[in-house]
Each structure stands twice: as C-alpha cells, then as structure tokens.
XYZ file of C-alpha atoms in Angstrom:
638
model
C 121.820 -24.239 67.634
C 118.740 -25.199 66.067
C 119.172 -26.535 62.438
C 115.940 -27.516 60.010
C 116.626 -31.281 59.199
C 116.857 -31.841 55.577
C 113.837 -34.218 55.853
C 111.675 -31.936 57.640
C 112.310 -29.039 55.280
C 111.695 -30.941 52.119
C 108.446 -32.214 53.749
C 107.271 -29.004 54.090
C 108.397 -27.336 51.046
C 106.634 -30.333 49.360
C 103.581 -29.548 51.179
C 102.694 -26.227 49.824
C 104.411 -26.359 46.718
C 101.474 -29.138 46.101
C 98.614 -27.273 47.407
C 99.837 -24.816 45.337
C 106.323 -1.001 64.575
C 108.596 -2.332 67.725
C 106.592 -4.548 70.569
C 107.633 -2.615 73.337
C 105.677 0.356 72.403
C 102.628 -1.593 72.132
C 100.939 -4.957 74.152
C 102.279 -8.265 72.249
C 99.133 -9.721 70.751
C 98.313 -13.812 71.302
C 100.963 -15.328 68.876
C 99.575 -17.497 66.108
C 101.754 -20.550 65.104
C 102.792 -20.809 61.516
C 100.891 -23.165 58.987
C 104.154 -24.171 57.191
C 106.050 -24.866 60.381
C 103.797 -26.653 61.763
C 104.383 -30.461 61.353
C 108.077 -29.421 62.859
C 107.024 -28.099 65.834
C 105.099 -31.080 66.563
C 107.929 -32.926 65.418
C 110.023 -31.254 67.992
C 112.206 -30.095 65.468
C 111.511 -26.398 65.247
C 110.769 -24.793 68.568
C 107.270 -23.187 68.877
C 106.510 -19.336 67.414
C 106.440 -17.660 70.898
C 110.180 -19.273 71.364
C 111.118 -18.168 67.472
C 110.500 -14.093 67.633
C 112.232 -11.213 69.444
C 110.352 -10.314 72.974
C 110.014 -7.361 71.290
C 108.893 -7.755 67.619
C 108.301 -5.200 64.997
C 104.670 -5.101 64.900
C 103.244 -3.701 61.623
C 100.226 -1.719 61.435
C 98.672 -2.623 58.681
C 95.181 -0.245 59.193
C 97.616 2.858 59.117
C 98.887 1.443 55.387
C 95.116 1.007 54.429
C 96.240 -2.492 53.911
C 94.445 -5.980 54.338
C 94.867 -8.559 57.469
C 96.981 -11.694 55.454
C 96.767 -14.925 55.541
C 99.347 -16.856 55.156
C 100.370 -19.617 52.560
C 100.606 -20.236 49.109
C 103.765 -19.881 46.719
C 104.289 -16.133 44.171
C 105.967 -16.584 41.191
C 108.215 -13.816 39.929
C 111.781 -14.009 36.928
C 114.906 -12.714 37.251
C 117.172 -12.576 33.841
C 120.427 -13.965 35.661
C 121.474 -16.822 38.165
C 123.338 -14.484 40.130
C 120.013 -11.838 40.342
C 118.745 -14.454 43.176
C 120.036 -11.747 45.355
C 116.896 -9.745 44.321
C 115.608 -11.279 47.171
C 117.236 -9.681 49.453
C 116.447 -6.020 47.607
C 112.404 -7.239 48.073
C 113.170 -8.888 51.261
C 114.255 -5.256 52.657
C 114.997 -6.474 56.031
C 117.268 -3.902 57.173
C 118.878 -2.212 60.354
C 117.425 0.935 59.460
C 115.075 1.224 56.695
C 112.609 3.689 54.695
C 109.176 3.908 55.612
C 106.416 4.174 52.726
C 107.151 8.369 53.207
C 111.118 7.778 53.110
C 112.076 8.461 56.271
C 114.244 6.131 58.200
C 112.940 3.707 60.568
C 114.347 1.381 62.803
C 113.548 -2.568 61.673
C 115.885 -5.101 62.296
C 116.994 -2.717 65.417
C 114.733 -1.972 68.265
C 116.086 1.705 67.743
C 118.965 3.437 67.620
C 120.344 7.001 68.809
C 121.772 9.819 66.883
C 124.230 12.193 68.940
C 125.097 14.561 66.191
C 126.186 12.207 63.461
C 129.223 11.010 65.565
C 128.027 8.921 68.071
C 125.476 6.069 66.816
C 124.190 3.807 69.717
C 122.581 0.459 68.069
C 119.752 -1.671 70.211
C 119.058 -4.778 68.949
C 115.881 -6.626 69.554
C 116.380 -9.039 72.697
C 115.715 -12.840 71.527
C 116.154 -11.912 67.816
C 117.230 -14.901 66.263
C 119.207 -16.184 62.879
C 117.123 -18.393 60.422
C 119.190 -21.207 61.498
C 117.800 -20.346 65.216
C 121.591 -19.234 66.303
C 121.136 -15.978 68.341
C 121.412 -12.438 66.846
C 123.439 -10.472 69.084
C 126.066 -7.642 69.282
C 128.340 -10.994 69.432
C 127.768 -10.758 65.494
C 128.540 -7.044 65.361
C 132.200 -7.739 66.993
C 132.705 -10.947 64.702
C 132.740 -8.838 61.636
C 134.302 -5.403 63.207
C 137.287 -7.475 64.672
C 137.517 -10.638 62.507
C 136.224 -9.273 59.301
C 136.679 -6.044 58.741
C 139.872 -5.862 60.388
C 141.049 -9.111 59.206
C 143.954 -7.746 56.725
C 143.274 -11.833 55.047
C 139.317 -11.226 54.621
C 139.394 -7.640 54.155
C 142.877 -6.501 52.646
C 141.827 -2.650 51.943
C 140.083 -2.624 55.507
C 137.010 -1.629 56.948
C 134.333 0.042 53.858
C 134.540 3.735 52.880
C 131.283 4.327 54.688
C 132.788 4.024 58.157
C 135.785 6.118 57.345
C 135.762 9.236 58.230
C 138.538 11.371 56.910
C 140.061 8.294 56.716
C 139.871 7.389 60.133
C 137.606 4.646 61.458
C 135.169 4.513 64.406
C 135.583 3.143 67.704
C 133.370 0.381 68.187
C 132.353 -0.944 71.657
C 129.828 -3.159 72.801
C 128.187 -2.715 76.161
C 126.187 -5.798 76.260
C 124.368 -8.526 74.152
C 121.668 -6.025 72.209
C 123.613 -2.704 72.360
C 126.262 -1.659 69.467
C 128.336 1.760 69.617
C 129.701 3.482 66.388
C 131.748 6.551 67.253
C 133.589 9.083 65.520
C 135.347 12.400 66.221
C 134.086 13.908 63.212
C 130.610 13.793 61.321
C 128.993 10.573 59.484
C 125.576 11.420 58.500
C 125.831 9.099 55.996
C 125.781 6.039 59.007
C 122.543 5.155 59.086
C 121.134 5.459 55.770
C 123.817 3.643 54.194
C 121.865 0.842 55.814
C 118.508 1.720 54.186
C 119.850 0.921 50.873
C 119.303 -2.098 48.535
C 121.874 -2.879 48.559
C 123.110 -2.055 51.882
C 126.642 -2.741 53.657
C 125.785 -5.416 56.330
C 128.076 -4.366 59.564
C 127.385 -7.891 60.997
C 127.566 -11.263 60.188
C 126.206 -14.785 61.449
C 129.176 -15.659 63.714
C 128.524 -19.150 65.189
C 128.071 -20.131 61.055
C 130.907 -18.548 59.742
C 133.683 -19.128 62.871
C 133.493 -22.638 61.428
C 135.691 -21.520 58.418
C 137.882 -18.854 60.572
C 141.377 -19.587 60.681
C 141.007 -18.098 64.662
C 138.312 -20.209 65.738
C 137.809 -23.565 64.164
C 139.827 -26.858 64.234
C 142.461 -26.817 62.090
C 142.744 -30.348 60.402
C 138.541 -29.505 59.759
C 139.429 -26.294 58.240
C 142.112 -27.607 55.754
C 139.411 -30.328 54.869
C 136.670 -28.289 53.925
C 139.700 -25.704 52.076
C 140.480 -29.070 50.109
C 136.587 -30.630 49.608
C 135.462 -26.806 47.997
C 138.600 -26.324 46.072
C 139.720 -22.930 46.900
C 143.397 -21.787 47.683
C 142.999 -21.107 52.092
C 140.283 -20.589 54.389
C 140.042 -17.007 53.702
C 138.992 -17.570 50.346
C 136.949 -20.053 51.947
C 135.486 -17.579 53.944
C 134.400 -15.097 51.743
C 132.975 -17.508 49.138
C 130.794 -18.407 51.972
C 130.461 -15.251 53.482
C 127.826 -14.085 50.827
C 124.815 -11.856 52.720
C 123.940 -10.283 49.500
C 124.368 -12.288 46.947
C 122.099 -14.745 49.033
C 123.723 -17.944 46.832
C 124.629 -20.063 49.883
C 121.611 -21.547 51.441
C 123.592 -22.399 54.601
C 124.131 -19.270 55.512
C 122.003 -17.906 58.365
C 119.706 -14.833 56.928
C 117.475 -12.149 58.839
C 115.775 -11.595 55.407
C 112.208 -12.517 55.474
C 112.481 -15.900 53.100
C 115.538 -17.835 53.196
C 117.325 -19.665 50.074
C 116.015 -22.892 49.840
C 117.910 -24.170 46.903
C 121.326 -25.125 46.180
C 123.379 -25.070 42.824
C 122.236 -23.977 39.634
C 118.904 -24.227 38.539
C 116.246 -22.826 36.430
C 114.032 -22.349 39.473
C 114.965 -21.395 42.940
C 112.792 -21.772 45.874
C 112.653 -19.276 48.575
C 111.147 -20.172 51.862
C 109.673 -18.233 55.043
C 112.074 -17.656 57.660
C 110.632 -19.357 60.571
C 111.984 -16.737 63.223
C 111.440 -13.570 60.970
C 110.806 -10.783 63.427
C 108.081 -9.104 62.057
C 104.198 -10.047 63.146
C 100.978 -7.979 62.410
C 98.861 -7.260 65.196
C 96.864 -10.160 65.074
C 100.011 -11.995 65.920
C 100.517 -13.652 63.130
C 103.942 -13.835 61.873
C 105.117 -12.627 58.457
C 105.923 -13.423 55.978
C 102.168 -14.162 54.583
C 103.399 -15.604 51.672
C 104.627 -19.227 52.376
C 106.954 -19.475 48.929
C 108.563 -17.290 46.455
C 109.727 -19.075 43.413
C 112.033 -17.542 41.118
C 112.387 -18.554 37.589
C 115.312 -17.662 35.372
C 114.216 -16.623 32.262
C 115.926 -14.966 29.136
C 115.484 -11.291 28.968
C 113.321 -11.101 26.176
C 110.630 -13.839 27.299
C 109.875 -11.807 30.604
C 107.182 -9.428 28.727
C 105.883 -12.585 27.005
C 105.966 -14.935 30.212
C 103.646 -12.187 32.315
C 101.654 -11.683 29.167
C 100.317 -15.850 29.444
C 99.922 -15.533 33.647
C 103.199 -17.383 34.511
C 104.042 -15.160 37.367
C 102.299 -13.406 39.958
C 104.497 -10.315 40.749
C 107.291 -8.596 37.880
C 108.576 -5.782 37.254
C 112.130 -6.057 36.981
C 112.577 -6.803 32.935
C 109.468 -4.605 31.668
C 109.993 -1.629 30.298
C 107.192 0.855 29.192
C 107.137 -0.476 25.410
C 105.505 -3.538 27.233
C 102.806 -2.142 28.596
C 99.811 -2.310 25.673
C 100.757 -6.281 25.175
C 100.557 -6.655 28.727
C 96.854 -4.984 28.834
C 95.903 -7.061 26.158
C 96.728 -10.511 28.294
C 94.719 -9.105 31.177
C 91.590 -11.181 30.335
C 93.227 -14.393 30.007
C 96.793 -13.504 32.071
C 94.116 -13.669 35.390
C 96.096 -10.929 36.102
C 95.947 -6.183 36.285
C 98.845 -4.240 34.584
C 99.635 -1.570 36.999
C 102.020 1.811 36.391
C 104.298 2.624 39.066
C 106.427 6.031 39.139
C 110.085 5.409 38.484
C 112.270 6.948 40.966
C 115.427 7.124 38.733
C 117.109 10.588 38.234
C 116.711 9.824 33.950
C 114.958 7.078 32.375
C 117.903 7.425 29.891
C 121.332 8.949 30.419
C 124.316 9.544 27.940
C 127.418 9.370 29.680
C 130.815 11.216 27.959
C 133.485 9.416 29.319
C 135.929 12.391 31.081
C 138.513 9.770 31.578
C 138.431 8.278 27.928
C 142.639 7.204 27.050
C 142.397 8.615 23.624
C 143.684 12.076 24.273
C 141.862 13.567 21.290
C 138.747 12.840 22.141
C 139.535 13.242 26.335
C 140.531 16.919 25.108
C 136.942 17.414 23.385
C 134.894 15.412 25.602
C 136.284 17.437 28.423
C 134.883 20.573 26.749
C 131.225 21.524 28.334
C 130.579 23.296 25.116
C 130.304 19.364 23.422
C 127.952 18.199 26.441
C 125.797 20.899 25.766
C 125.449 20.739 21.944
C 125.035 16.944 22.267
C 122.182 17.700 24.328
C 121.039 20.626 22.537
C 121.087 18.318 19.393
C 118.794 16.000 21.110
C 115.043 15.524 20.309
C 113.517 15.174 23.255
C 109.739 15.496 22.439
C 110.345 12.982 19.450
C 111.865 10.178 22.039
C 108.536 11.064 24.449
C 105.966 10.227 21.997
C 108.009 7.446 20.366
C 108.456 5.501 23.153
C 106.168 6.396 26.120
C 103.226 8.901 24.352
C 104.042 11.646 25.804
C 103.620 10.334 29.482
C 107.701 10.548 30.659
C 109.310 13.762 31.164
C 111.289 15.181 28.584
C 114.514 17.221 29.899
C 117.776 17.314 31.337
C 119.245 14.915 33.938
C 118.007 16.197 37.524
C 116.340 15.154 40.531
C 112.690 14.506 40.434
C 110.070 16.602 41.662
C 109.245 15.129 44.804
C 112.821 16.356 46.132
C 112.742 19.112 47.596
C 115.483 20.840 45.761
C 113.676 20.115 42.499
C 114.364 23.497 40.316
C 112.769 23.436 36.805
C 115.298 25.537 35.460
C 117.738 22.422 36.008
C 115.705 19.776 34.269
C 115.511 22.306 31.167
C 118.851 23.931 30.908
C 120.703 22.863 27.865
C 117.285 20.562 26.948
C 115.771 22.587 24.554
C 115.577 21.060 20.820
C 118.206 23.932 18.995
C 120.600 22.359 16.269
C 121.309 26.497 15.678
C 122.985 26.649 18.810
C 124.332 23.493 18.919
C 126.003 24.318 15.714
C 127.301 27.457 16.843
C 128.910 25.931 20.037
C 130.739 23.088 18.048
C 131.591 25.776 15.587
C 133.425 27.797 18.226
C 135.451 24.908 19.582
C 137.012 25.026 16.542
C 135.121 21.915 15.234
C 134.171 23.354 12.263
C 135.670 21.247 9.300
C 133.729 18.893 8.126
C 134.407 15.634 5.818
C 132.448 14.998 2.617
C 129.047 13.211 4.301
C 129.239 16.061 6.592
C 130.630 14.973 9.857
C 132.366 17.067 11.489
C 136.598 16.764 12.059
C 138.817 16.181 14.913
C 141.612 18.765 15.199
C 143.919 15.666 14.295
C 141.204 15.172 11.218
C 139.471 11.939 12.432
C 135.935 12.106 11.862
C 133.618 13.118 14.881
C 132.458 9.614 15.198
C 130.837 9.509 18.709
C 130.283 5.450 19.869
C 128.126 5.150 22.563
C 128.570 1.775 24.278
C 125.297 -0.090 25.432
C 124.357 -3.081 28.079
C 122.232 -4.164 25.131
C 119.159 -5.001 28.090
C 116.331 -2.293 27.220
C 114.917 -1.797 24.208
C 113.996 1.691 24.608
C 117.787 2.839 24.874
C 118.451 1.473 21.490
C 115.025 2.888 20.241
C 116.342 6.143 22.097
C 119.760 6.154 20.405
C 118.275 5.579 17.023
C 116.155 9.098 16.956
C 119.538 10.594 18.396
C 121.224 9.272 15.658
C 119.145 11.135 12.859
C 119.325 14.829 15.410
C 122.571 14.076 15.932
C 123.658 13.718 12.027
C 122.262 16.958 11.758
C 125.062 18.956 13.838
C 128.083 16.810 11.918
C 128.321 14.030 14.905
C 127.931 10.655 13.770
C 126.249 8.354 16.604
C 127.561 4.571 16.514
C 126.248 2.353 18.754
C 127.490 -0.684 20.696
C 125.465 -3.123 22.758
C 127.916 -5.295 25.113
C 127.017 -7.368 27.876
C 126.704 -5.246 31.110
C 129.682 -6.358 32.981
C 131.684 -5.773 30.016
C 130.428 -2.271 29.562
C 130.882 -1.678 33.088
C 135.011 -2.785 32.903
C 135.435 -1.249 29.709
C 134.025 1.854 31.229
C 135.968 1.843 34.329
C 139.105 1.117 32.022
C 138.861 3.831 30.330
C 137.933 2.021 27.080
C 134.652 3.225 25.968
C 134.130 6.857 24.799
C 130.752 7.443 25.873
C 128.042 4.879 27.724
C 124.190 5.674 28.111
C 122.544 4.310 31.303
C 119.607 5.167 33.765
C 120.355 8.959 35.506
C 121.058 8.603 39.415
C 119.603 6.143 40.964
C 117.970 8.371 43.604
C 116.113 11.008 41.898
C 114.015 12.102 45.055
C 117.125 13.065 47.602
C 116.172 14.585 50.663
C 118.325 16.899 53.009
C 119.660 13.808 54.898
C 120.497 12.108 51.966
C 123.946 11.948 51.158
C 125.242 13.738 47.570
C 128.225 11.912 47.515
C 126.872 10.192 43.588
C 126.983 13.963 42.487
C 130.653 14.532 43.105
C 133.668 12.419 41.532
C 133.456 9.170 44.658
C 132.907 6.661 42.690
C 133.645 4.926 39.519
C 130.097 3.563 38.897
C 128.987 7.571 37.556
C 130.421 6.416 34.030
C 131.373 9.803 33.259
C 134.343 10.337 35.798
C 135.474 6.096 36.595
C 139.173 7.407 37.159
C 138.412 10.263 39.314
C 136.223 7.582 41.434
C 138.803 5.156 41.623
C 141.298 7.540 42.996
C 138.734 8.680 45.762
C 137.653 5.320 46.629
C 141.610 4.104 46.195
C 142.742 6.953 48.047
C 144.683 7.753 45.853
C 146.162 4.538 44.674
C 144.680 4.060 41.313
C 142.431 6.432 38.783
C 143.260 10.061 38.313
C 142.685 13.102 40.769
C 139.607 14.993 38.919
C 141.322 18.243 37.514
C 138.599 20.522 36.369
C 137.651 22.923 38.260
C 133.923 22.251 38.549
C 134.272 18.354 39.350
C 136.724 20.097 42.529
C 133.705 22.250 43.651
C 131.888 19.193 43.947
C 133.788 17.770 46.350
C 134.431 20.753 48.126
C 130.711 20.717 48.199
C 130.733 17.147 49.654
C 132.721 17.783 52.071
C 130.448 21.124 53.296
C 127.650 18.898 53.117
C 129.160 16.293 55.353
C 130.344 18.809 57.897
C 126.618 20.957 57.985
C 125.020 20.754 61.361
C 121.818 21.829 59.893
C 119.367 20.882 56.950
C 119.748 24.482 55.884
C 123.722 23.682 55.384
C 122.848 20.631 53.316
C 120.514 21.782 51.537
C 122.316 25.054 50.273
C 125.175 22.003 49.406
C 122.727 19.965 47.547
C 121.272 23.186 45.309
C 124.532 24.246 44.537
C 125.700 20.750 43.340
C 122.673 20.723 41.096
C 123.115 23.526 39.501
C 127.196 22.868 38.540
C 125.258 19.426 36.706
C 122.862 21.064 35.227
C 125.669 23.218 33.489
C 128.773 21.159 33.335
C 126.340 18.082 31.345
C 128.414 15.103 33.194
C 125.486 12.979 32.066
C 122.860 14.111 29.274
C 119.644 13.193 30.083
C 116.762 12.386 28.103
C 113.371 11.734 29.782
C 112.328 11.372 33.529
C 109.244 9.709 35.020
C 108.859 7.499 32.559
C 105.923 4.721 33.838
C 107.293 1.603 34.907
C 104.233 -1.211 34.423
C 104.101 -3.768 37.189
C 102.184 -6.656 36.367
C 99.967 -7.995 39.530
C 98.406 -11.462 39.437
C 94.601 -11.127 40.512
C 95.521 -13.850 43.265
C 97.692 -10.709 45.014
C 96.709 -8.695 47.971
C 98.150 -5.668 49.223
C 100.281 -4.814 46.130
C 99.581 -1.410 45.996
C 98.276 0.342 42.818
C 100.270 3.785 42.784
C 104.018 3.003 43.880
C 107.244 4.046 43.228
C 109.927 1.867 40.914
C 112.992 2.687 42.342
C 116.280 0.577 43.178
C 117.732 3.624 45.882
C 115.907 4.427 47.553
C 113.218 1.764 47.456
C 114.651 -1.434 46.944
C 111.982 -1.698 44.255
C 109.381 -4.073 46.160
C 111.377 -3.882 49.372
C 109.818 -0.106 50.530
C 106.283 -1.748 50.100
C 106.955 -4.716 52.217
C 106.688 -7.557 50.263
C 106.346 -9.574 53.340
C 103.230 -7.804 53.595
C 101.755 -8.925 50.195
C 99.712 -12.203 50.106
C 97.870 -14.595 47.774
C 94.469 -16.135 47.641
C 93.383 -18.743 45.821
C-alpha cells in the first residue's frame, strides 16, 4: 500500500502554498502527469498518473458544460463558521456513487454504472484500478468490509444496517461476484437506493478496509489493538473504530478518501488545508487529471465576520454564511474585493419556515397547536409582502411552504393557500376555537387562562429570521398572539426540539424544493425527527417503534399511507399522483408556515476563478451546494 511520506507531502504542500463521463465509452486521451505530484514521482514515492487512475476514468466533457479547459495549481480560499463544518468538503467535493448531473438526473461517478431491475435488484460496477487516496485498492472487498463487519457488527452498529436499506424492515441480500461488481437485492421495492447516494450528505455503503481492519477486533493483532485503545483514550476498539471511521465528517486525515481533495491537516486549527487527491478518478479530455485546483484552504471564521471577510477579498469562493441582507455591501467591495457578487437561486422549499411543534409536552398548548385552525390563522396573520420588501425588495417569493416551481408538481394554489395577508379571518378562526378571551393588553387566553404567548425558538445564525420574526411580531399582536423569540445555539434547538421542549422553531422549508417523480417524499410524511413539527412521530418511525409517539391525526396517517403508495408505484404516474396528493394535505394541514421562497442567495466569486458559473442553484439536497457544479472543475489564475 502506497502511503505519501510525511516529508514528501509537506514539501509539496509548501511548494504551492508559496507560489501562492466513463473511459470506456470513449478513447483514453494521453495522460498528463500532475504539477503537484511531481517531485514524488521522481522521487519514487508516488507511482506515476497512468498507474494512479481507474482504466476506465470518468472523463468530463467540459465543451458540453460550455466550460473552460483548466489548468491546474494554485490554492482557493473559502470559511466555514465551525471546526466540525470541515466536512463541507466533502458536500463540494461531491464525489459520489451515483450523483446529479447539472439537469438533476442521476449519473453514475464513482461507479462505472450500475443496473436498475425494478427497484429490487441494484447491480453496482465499480471502476477497475480505482484506487483509495492512500493508493490501497477500491474494490467490492470494501463493499463486504462494511456490509459484514460494519453494518452487521451488533459492536459498531448496535441498531443495524441504516433505514435506507430496509425494506419493510427487512434487509437486502448482498453478494459480490467479483472485485468491481456489488449486488443489492430485495424482494420488495427500494427506489429510494440509488439516490440516497446522490445526497450531501449521503450514506457511504463502503469503507476503506485495509485502513480500518487495523482497528477491527476480527482482523488486527490484538496486543496492537489494545495499544492504540490505550494511546487514543477511548473505552474498546469499537469506539476506536468509529472515532476513526469518520467518511463524512472528513476530521481524520488518515483515513483513505475518494473525495477529490483529501484532509491535509490534523487537530484543531484556524486553517485547514485540503489537498488534491493524487489518484482522483476524474480527468478532462485532455487528460489531465482533476482536481484543477491544487489547494483549498479553509478558514474558520466567526459567523458574523464572513460578510465582512469576502467584502476585503480574503476568500475566493463563499457562500455558505451570506445571506441576501449581504448582498449591497458585498457590491460595494467589488472594486477593491478583486472579486464579482453573483445571485444564485436557492433550492430550499422556504427561505423561512415556522415550525408548531405537534409533539410539544405541555398538553395545553399540544391540544391547540394540534388544531389546523391555529396553523392557518398564524399564517393568515402573517405579512408576507412586508417581510419581501424588508428584507429582499421584493425579489423572494412571498407564500406558503411548497415545492418550487421547477418541480413538476408545482401547483400555485399550494404556495398561496392560507398565505393571504387577512387578520379578519384569522380572527374569526381563533375566535371559533374558542380562543376568544382575551387579557387586558389584548392577548388572547388559553382555555386554562394562560396568555397565548407563542415562543418561537431560533438557531440565532441568520439575521433575516430574526428580522422576519420581528414584522411577525407586530401582525401577529394584531390577532391577540404574542410572538417571543429565542435564539439558542443550533444543536441546542435541535435537542430541545426533538425533546419535546420548544413550542414552536422557525427554520429553512424542505430542503429539496424541486422533487422530481423519482425523488423520494419520505420528508413530507412523519419519518423523521429532523421536520421540527412532528420529532416524536419521527422517532417512533425511525425507532420502530421504540421511542417517540405513533402520529395520531388522521392527516399525518394519510401521509404515510401515501409513502408507502409511493414506494410501491411501478410507474411515474403512481408517484406522481402520491407526491400531488401529499402536497396538497401540507398545504392545508400548515405542518410548517412558510414565509418566502426563492429568495437570492449571493455567491461571492474571486476574479482569479474560472468556471464558477454565473446562474446556479444554492441548494444543500439536492445540490450539495458547490458539489452539483463540480468544484473540481473550477480553477484559478493568477
């Protein structure tokens, strides 16, 4: 196994960082070595490029993307707001089995292909050659290491394989016919397989075994094992294991990666390096190996500098930690930032959501919350035009929390039911839920004579939700609820939510606002815990059963029924007849009140960038933000 001597590496990395479509379809062009590499492959210590990619590499046509011939080199600075958001690179890295093309349909990538025998049988072809970033081989071997010793391992993985490979309940038979082929079989339906491996973050079904066996309780030496247990402080090797065994959050920079740069730094720091896997398996077809950037360098910033940072030209790619309100200082540092504000679509089902929390453990509140007639006055109450002009002049979308209109089931009687700006009928509805005493500053009364005091719990990270929440406020006054709101630290939010703590949370709508008919639904319907506005019903489907609550209105039971239809269909007229009616029970039940839609999302683009394109989409699934533009394919000039 080849490994990158410490020596050589930091050579190399101190060289720059001072000069600051599948082959087998198409004729391999003459291979180009890598810059970077170089002085190891004269050094004998890396082998040379024609020995480092698949036989068959992904080849990526750049002329069909409009897109410029790279060259390679140079470093791109970009800021993250938290240590552990180094796994951002992996979400821009997008190397994935299967991933979405720049039209959203799935594409093989990491695989050679795949087959599809009516969403129970899933045959996997790796690329032959393929190759870790340590130079260790990629190979079904890996696929079996995590089905058998992983997955199955009741010490690694006590609840068992993932959700997404059970199938009512039951999981596939896997088999491997040889070194490059993978089979996933079920006797019922997954459609679900192979995009769940398009997302950003996406389950990873394999694992770098010749690494990891090393701290395996089955394979390696056992006085070793009990040493490196003892030298990293951790109670046995499977706790071992799994600190170790990190894919996404892409902390350990010994592990082997397929992802395009590989983690270059160790421990905590203010900046991490990020450096070009040297047997990556995509090329362009001049045969030169991609990456074209050399370097990504990731700074850890506070949130509130980000805006300011990009404003003086200290990065050369950001968009994660701008929000719209940015965009006019932004312009105004184009001249001396040497550097274009751009603005991206967001993908994102709402640019802000309130979430009532179904599951809330006050009972009082649970009882009104519960009610549809509150949802809808709340969003009734809500000023939507106001919130548009305030905070993004009229250029987002005022209206109820659908998808977007590049889905197909787009309806526009969805994104305005129950969005209209009428405090009469908002009134009327809280009026005939029996809500209609009222203290002496007007807010309304609890049947058990609390006041109506609605608190809305916050990650405190955008400015625009608070600047949002403030306009709802005043609206909101007007129909006898009082608005208080909370900012908390995400994760906080996030377990107070899932608790059942908080009362009501605002957040972005679905993440995928532009579903398609293969696209699962399973975020509309009560799976998960992250929707804040049903975490107990999502625990008890993702528990089976074990923890959360069964959902017990009749409307969150249609949706499942609906899932399951959707997951049995055989056709895209099946799905989509699931999808439509799922839509429409949200757009009348008000699980989560939306505000605005497609609200710009400005990207700021250092003039030293190529191939960054102009008009894009900003979304984290599906998208990956930067990863469905191929950031491998972006490259600096100096």
């Amino acid at each position: 196994m080849f490994e990158l001597p410490r020596r050589s590496f930091s050579l190399a990395l101190t060289l720059v960082l001072a000069g600051l479509s599948s082959a087998g379809a198409q004729s391999l062009p003459p291979l180009q070595e890598t810059t970077f590499w170089e002085p190891e492959v004269q050094a004998g210590d890396l082998p040379p490029i024609d020995r480092r990619i698949p036989e068959e590499p992904l080849i990526v046509d750049l002329e069909a993307k409009a897109r410029e011939f790279g060259t390679q080199g140079g470093v791109m600075r970009t800021m993250i707001t938290r240590s552990k958001d180094v796994r951002q690179m992996v979400v821009y890295g997008y190397a994935r089995l299967v991933g979405y093309n720049d039209k959203y349909e799935l594409v093989p990538d990491i695989l050679k292909s795949f087959e599809n025998e009516g969403n129970r049988k899933f045959t996997l072809h790796l690329r032959k050659g393929h190759k870790w970033s340590d130079g260790s081989a990629f190979t079904s071997a890996d696929f079996e290491y995590w089905w058998k010793d992983v997955a199955n391992n009741p010490l690694l993985s006590p609840a068992g394989p993932p959700d997404f490979l059970l199938v009512k309940g039951k999981p596939p038979r896997v088999s491997i016919p040889d070194e490059t082929t993978v089979i996933y079989e079920w006797d019922d339906q997954n459609p679900s397989f192979l995009q769940s491996f398009a997302q950003a973050s996406p389950p990873f079904i394999y694992r770098p075994a010749e690494f990891l066996k090393q701290y395996h309780e089955d394979y390696a030496d056992p006085a070793k094992l009990a040493a490196e247990v003892e030298d990293h402080r951790v109670k046995s090797w499977a706790a071992l294991h799994n600190k170790l065994d990190n894919m996404y959050q892409f902390d350990n920079a010994q592990l082997p990666t397929l992802q395009p740069w590989i983690n270059a730094s160790e421990g905590k720091k203010i900046r991490h390096n990020f450096v070009r896997n040297p047997y990556y398996h995509r090329i362009d077809a001049r045969g030169v190996q991609l990456p074209y950037i050399d370097i990504v360098e990731m700074e850890i910033v506070a949130p509130g500098l980000v805006a300011a940072k990009s404003n003086a030209g200290e990065v050369d790619l950001q968009g994660r930690g701008l929000d719209f309100r940015d965009a006019s200082i932004l312009k105004k540092g184009e001249a001396t930032g040497n550097y274009k504000t751009v603005l991206w679509q967001t993908g994102v089902a709402s640019q802000v959501a309130i979430y009532p929390n179904l599951n809330y453990e006050d009972d009082a509140w649970r009882t009104v919350l519960r009610d549809v007639r509150l949802r809808r006055a709340l969003s009734l109450a809500i000023d939507r035009a106001s919130i548009n002009q305030a905070l993004f002049f009229k250029l987002a979308k005022p209206g109820a929390m659908t998808v977007l209109p590049a889905s197909p089931f787009f309806k526009e009687e969805n994104r305005s039911a129950w969005a209209a700006h009428d405090p009469a009928q908002a009134n009327a509805l809280l009026d005939e839920m029996g809500l209609d005493k009222r203290d002496g500053n007007g807010t309304r009364l609890l049947p058990d004579g609390r006041p109506m005091e609605l608190v809305i719990e916050t990650a405190g990270e955008r400015q625009e939700v608070e600047n949002a929440l403030q306009i709802v406020t005043d609206t909101w006054r007007e129909i006898g609820v009082k608005l208080i709101m909370r900012p908390l630290d995400r994760d906080i939010l996030r377990n107070r939510v899932f608790a059942g703590t908080t009362m009501a949370s605002v957040w972005f709508g679905w993440d995928n606002g532009i579903p398609q008919a293969y696209t699962s639904p399973a975020y509309l319907a009560p799976t998960d815990q992250v929707f804040l506005a049903w975490p107990k019903w999502g625990q008890y489907y993702q528990t089976a059963g074990q923890v959360g609550e069964p959902p017990d209105l009749p409307a969150a039971q249609r949706l499942m029924e609906l899932l399951a239809m959707w997951e049995a269909a055989t056709d895209d007229d099946q799905r989509s007849a699931a999808w439509t009616e799922m839509l429409a029970i949200h757009a009348s039940e008000v699980y989560g009140i939306g505000i605005l839609a497609e609200a710009p999302q400005p990207i700021v683009v250092s003039n030293r960038m190529r191939n960054v394109p102009k008009k894009g989409m900003w979304a984290w699934d599906p998208g990956a933000h930067f990863g469905v533009h191929r950031m491998d394919e972006f490259f600096v000039v100096d």
